[in-house]
Amino acid sequence: ILEDAVSSCYASQKVTQDLARILNIKPLKCSEFGKEIISRMRGMKRE
């Protein structure tokens, strides 16, 4: 799950660049932020 979160984080960076700037997210925090991205991506895929 953690690997998927990290992969999704980097894969979604183009979409979340603005959000990352607002939250001042650093690469080291990518895995933590990935969990939120995963949950949101899963919700979007189901739609």
PDB file of N, CA and C in Angstrom:
ATOM      1  N   ILE A   1       0.847  -1.202   0.000  1.00  0.00           N
ATOM      2  CA  ILE A   1       0.000   0.000   0.000  1.00  0.00           C
ATOM      3  C   ILE A   1       0.879   1.247   0.000  1.00  0.00           C
ATOM      4  N   LEU A   2       1.940   1.219   0.811  1.00  0.00           N
ATOM      5  CA  LEU A   2       2.823   2.381   0.899  1.00  0.00           C
ATOM      6  C   LEU A   2       3.471   2.666  -0.452  1.00  0.00           C
ATOM      7  N   GLU A   3       3.915   1.602  -1.130  1.00  0.00           N
ATOM      8  CA  GLU A   3       4.541   1.785  -2.444  1.00  0.00           C
ATOM      9  C   GLU A   3       3.554   2.400  -3.427  1.00  0.00           C
ATOM     10  N   ASP A   4       2.308   1.923  -3.385  1.00  0.00           N
ATOM     11  CA  ASP A   4       1.286   2.473  -4.281  1.00  0.00           C
ATOM     12  C   ASP A   4       1.057   3.947  -3.971  1.00  0.00           C
ATOM     13  N   ALA A   5       1.076   4.277  -2.688  1.00  0.00           N
ATOM     14  CA  ALA A   5       0.844   5.662  -2.282  1.00  0.00           C
ATOM     15  C   ALA A   5       1.950   6.563  -2.828  1.00  0.00           C
ATOM     16  N   VAL A   6       3.189   6.104  -2.703  1.00  0.00           N
ATOM     17  CA  VAL A   6       4.320   6.895  -3.196  1.00  0.00           C
ATOM     18  C   VAL A   6       4.253   7.027  -4.712  1.00  0.00           C
ATOM     19  N   SER A   7       3.979   5.908  -5.384  1.00  0.00           N
ATOM     20  CA  SER A   7       3.896   5.934  -6.847  1.00  0.00           C
ATOM     21  C   SER A   7       2.790   6.871  -7.304  1.00  0.00           C
ATOM     22  N   SER A   8       1.649   6.775  -6.657  1.00  0.00           N
ATOM     23  CA  SER A   8       0.516   7.626  -7.025  1.00  0.00           C
ATOM     24  C   SER A   8       0.839   9.086  -6.759  1.00  0.00           C
ATOM     25  N   CYS A   9       1.587   9.329  -5.693  1.00  0.00           N
ATOM     26  CA  CYS A   9       1.942  10.705  -5.340  1.00  0.00           C
ATOM     27  C   CYS A   9       2.761  11.320  -6.468  1.00  0.00           C
ATOM     28  N   TYR A  10       3.802  10.617  -6.893  1.00  0.00           N
ATOM     29  CA  TYR A  10       4.642  11.156  -7.955  1.00  0.00           C
ATOM     30  C   TYR A  10       3.891  11.208  -9.277  1.00  0.00           C
ATOM     31  N   ALA A  11       3.007  10.245  -9.505  1.00  0.00           N
ATOM     32  CA  ALA A  11       2.244  10.209 -10.753  1.00  0.00           C
ATOM     33  C   ALA A  11       1.233  11.344 -10.788  1.00  0.00           C
ATOM     34  N   SER A  12       0.807  11.782  -9.621  1.00  0.00           N
ATOM     35  CA  SER A  12      -0.216  12.828  -9.550  1.00  0.00           C
ATOM     36  C   SER A  12       0.378  14.211  -9.308  1.00  0.00           C
ATOM     37  N   GLN A  13       1.704  14.300  -9.258  1.00  0.00           N
ATOM     38  CA  GLN A  13       2.339  15.588  -8.954  1.00  0.00           C
ATOM     39  C   GLN A  13       1.905  16.678  -9.932  1.00  0.00           C
ATOM     40  N   LYS A  14       1.725  16.321 -11.199  1.00  0.00           N
ATOM     41  CA  LYS A  14       1.332  17.329 -12.192  1.00  0.00           C
ATOM     42  C   LYS A  14      -0.017  17.925 -11.831  1.00  0.00           C
ATOM     43  N   VAL A  15      -0.886  17.096 -11.265  1.00  0.00           N
ATOM     44  CA  VAL A  15      -2.231  17.555 -10.916  1.00  0.00           C
ATOM     45  C   VAL A  15      -2.232  18.291  -9.584  1.00  0.00           C
ATOM     46  N   THR A  16      -1.326  17.895  -8.693  1.00  0.00           N
ATOM     47  CA  THR A  16      -1.346  18.455  -7.342  1.00  0.00           C
ATOM     48  C   THR A  16      -0.233  19.460  -7.085  1.00  0.00           C
ATOM     49  N   GLN A  17       0.393  19.967  -8.142  1.00  0.00           N
ATOM     50  CA  GLN A  17       1.486  20.928  -7.940  1.00  0.00           C
ATOM     51  C   GLN A  17       1.011  22.145  -7.161  1.00  0.00           C
ATOM     52  N   ASP A  18      -0.142  22.692  -7.558  1.00  0.00           N
ATOM     53  CA  ASP A  18      -0.666  23.877  -6.867  1.00  0.00           C
ATOM     54  C   ASP A  18      -0.982  23.539  -5.420  1.00  0.00           C
ATOM     55  N   LEU A  19      -1.598  22.385  -5.200  1.00  0.00           N
ATOM     56  CA  LEU A  19      -1.956  21.973  -3.840  1.00  0.00           C
ATOM     57  C   LEU A  19      -0.693  21.767  -3.013  1.00  0.00           C
ATOM     58  N   ALA A  20       0.334  21.183  -3.632  1.00  0.00           N
ATOM     59  CA  ALA A  20       1.588  20.937  -2.935  1.00  0.00           C
ATOM     60  C   ALA A  20       2.231  22.251  -2.506  1.00  0.00           C
ATOM     61  N   ARG A  21       2.125  23.266  -3.373  1.00  0.00           N
ATOM     62  CA  ARG A  21       2.707  24.573  -3.032  1.00  0.00           C
ATOM     63  C   ARG A  21       1.981  25.164  -1.836  1.00  0.00           C
ATOM     64  N   ILE A  22       0.664  25.018  -1.825  1.00  0.00           N
ATOM     65  CA  ILE A  22      -0.124  25.586  -0.727  1.00  0.00           C
ATOM     66  C   ILE A  22       0.220  24.892   0.591  1.00  0.00           C
ATOM     67  N   LEU A  23       0.344  23.571   0.534  1.00  0.00           N
ATOM     68  CA  LEU A  23       0.622  22.807   1.759  1.00  0.00           C
ATOM     69  C   LEU A  23       2.120  22.702   2.026  1.00  0.00           C
ATOM     70  N   ASN A  24       2.932  23.228   1.089  1.00  0.00           N
ATOM     71  CA  ASN A  24       4.388  23.171   1.236  1.00  0.00           C
ATOM     72  C   ASN A  24       4.848  21.734   1.453  1.00  0.00           C
ATOM     73  N   ILE A  25       4.365  20.841   0.599  1.00  0.00           N
ATOM     74  CA  ILE A  25       4.692  19.416   0.723  1.00  0.00           C
ATOM     75  C   ILE A  25       6.085  19.145   0.160  1.00  0.00           C
ATOM     76  N   LYS A  26       6.893  18.443   0.919  1.00  0.00           N
ATOM     77  CA  LYS A  26       8.243  18.090   0.479  1.00  0.00           C
ATOM     78  C   LYS A  26       8.260  16.622   0.043  1.00  0.00           C
ATOM     79  N   PRO A  27       9.201  16.224  -0.809  1.00  0.00           N
ATOM     80  CA  PRO A  27       9.291  14.838  -1.291  1.00  0.00           C
ATOM     81  C   PRO A  27       9.280  13.818  -0.160  1.00  0.00           C
ATOM     82  N   LEU A  28       9.909  14.155   0.966  1.00  0.00           N
ATOM     83  CA  LEU A  28       9.970  13.212   2.077  1.00  0.00           C
ATOM     84  C   LEU A  28       8.590  12.966   2.673  1.00  0.00           C
ATOM     85  N   LYS A  29       7.691  13.932   2.499  1.00  0.00           N
ATOM     86  CA  LYS A  29       6.342  13.779   3.036  1.00  0.00           C
ATOM     87  C   LYS A  29       5.405  13.195   1.990  1.00  0.00           C
ATOM     88  N   CYS A  30       5.952  12.854   0.846  1.00  0.00           N
ATOM     89  CA  CYS A  30       5.139  12.374  -0.262  1.00  0.00           C
ATOM     90  C   CYS A  30       4.387  11.109   0.127  1.00  0.00           C
ATOM     91  N   SER A  31       5.056  10.186   0.814  1.00  0.00           N
ATOM     92  CA  SER A  31       4.412   8.928   1.187  1.00  0.00           C
ATOM     93  C   SER A  31       3.224   9.174   2.106  1.00  0.00           C
ATOM     94  N   GLU A  32       3.360  10.152   3.001  1.00  0.00           N
ATOM     95  CA  GLU A  32       2.262  10.458   3.920  1.00  0.00           C
ATOM     96  C   GLU A  32       1.102  11.079   3.146  1.00  0.00           C
ATOM     97  N   PHE A  33       1.415  12.010   2.269  1.00  0.00           N
ATOM     98  CA  PHE A  33       0.399  12.684   1.463  1.00  0.00           C
ATOM     99  C   PHE A  33      -0.233  11.706   0.478  1.00  0.00           C
ATOM    100  N   GLY A  34       0.549  10.667   0.119  1.00  0.00           N
ATOM    101  CA  GLY A  34       0.065   9.658  -0.829  1.00  0.00           C
ATOM    102  C   GLY A  34      -1.212   8.989  -0.360  1.00  0.00           C
ATOM    103  N   LYS A  35      -1.330   8.781   0.942  1.00  0.00           N
ATOM    104  CA  LYS A  35      -2.530   8.123   1.471  1.00  0.00           C
ATOM    105  C   LYS A  35      -3.774   8.916   1.110  1.00  0.00           C
ATOM    106  N   GLU A  36      -3.692  10.231   1.244  1.00  0.00           N
ATOM    107  CA  GLU A  36      -4.833  11.086   0.909  1.00  0.00           C
ATOM    108  C   GLU A  36      -5.116  11.021  -0.589  1.00  0.00           C
ATOM    109  N   ILE A  37      -4.040  11.026  -1.379  1.00  0.00           N
ATOM    110  CA  ILE A  37      -4.206  10.955  -2.831  1.00  0.00           C
ATOM    111  C   ILE A  37      -4.864   9.638  -3.224  1.00  0.00           C
ATOM    112  N   ILE A  38      -4.400   8.545  -2.623  1.00  0.00           N
ATOM    113  CA  ILE A  38      -4.957   7.220  -2.930  1.00  0.00           C
ATOM    114  C   ILE A  38      -6.450   7.209  -2.672  1.00  0.00           C
ATOM    115  N   SER A  39      -6.863   7.688  -1.510  1.00  0.00           N
ATOM    116  CA  SER A  39      -8.285   7.678  -1.156  1.00  0.00           C
ATOM    117  C   SER A  39      -9.087   8.518  -2.145  1.00  0.00           C
ATOM    118  N   ARG A  40      -8.542   9.657  -2.550  1.00  0.00           N
ATOM    119  CA  ARG A  40      -9.264  10.521  -3.495  1.00  0.00           C
ATOM    120  C   ARG A  40      -9.289   9.905  -4.888  1.00  0.00           C
ATOM    121  N   MET A  41      -8.171   9.299  -5.297  1.00  0.00           N
ATOM    122  CA  MET A  41      -8.104   8.679  -6.622  1.00  0.00           C
ATOM    123  C   MET A  41      -9.084   7.513  -6.700  1.00  0.00           C
ATOM    124  N   ARG A  42      -9.177   6.720  -5.639  1.00  0.00           N
ATOM    125  CA  ARG A  42     -10.102   5.585  -5.630  1.00  0.00           C
ATOM    126  C   ARG A  42     -11.529   6.082  -5.779  1.00  0.00           C
ATOM    127  N   GLY A  43     -11.847   7.175  -5.108  1.00  0.00           N
ATOM    128  CA  GLY A  43     -13.196   7.735  -5.204  1.00  0.00           C
ATOM    129  C   GLY A  43     -13.476   8.216  -6.618  1.00  0.00           C
ATOM    130  N   MET A  44     -12.473   8.796  -7.269  1.00  0.00           N
ATOM    131  CA  MET A  44     -12.651   9.310  -8.630  1.00  0.00           C
ATOM    132  C   MET A  44     -12.803   8.152  -9.612  1.00  0.00           C
ATOM    133  N   LYS A  45     -12.036   7.073  -9.400  1.00  0.00           N
ATOM    134  CA  LYS A  45     -12.094   5.919 -10.303  1.00  0.00           C
ATOM    135  C   LYS A  45     -13.467   5.259 -10.239  1.00  0.00           C
ATOM    136  N   ARG A  46     -14.062   5.220  -9.056  1.00  0.00           N
ATOM    137  CA  ARG A  46     -15.372   4.588  -8.899  1.00  0.00           C
ATOM    138  C   ARG A  46     -16.442   5.381  -9.636  1.00  0.00           C
ATOM    139  N   GLU A  47     -16.241   6.680  -9.745  1.00  0.00           N
ATOM    140  CA  GLU A  47     -17.201   7.511 -10.479  1.00  0.00           C
ATOM    141  C   GLU A  47     -16.946   7.333 -11.974  1.00  0.00           C
TER     142      GLU A  47
END
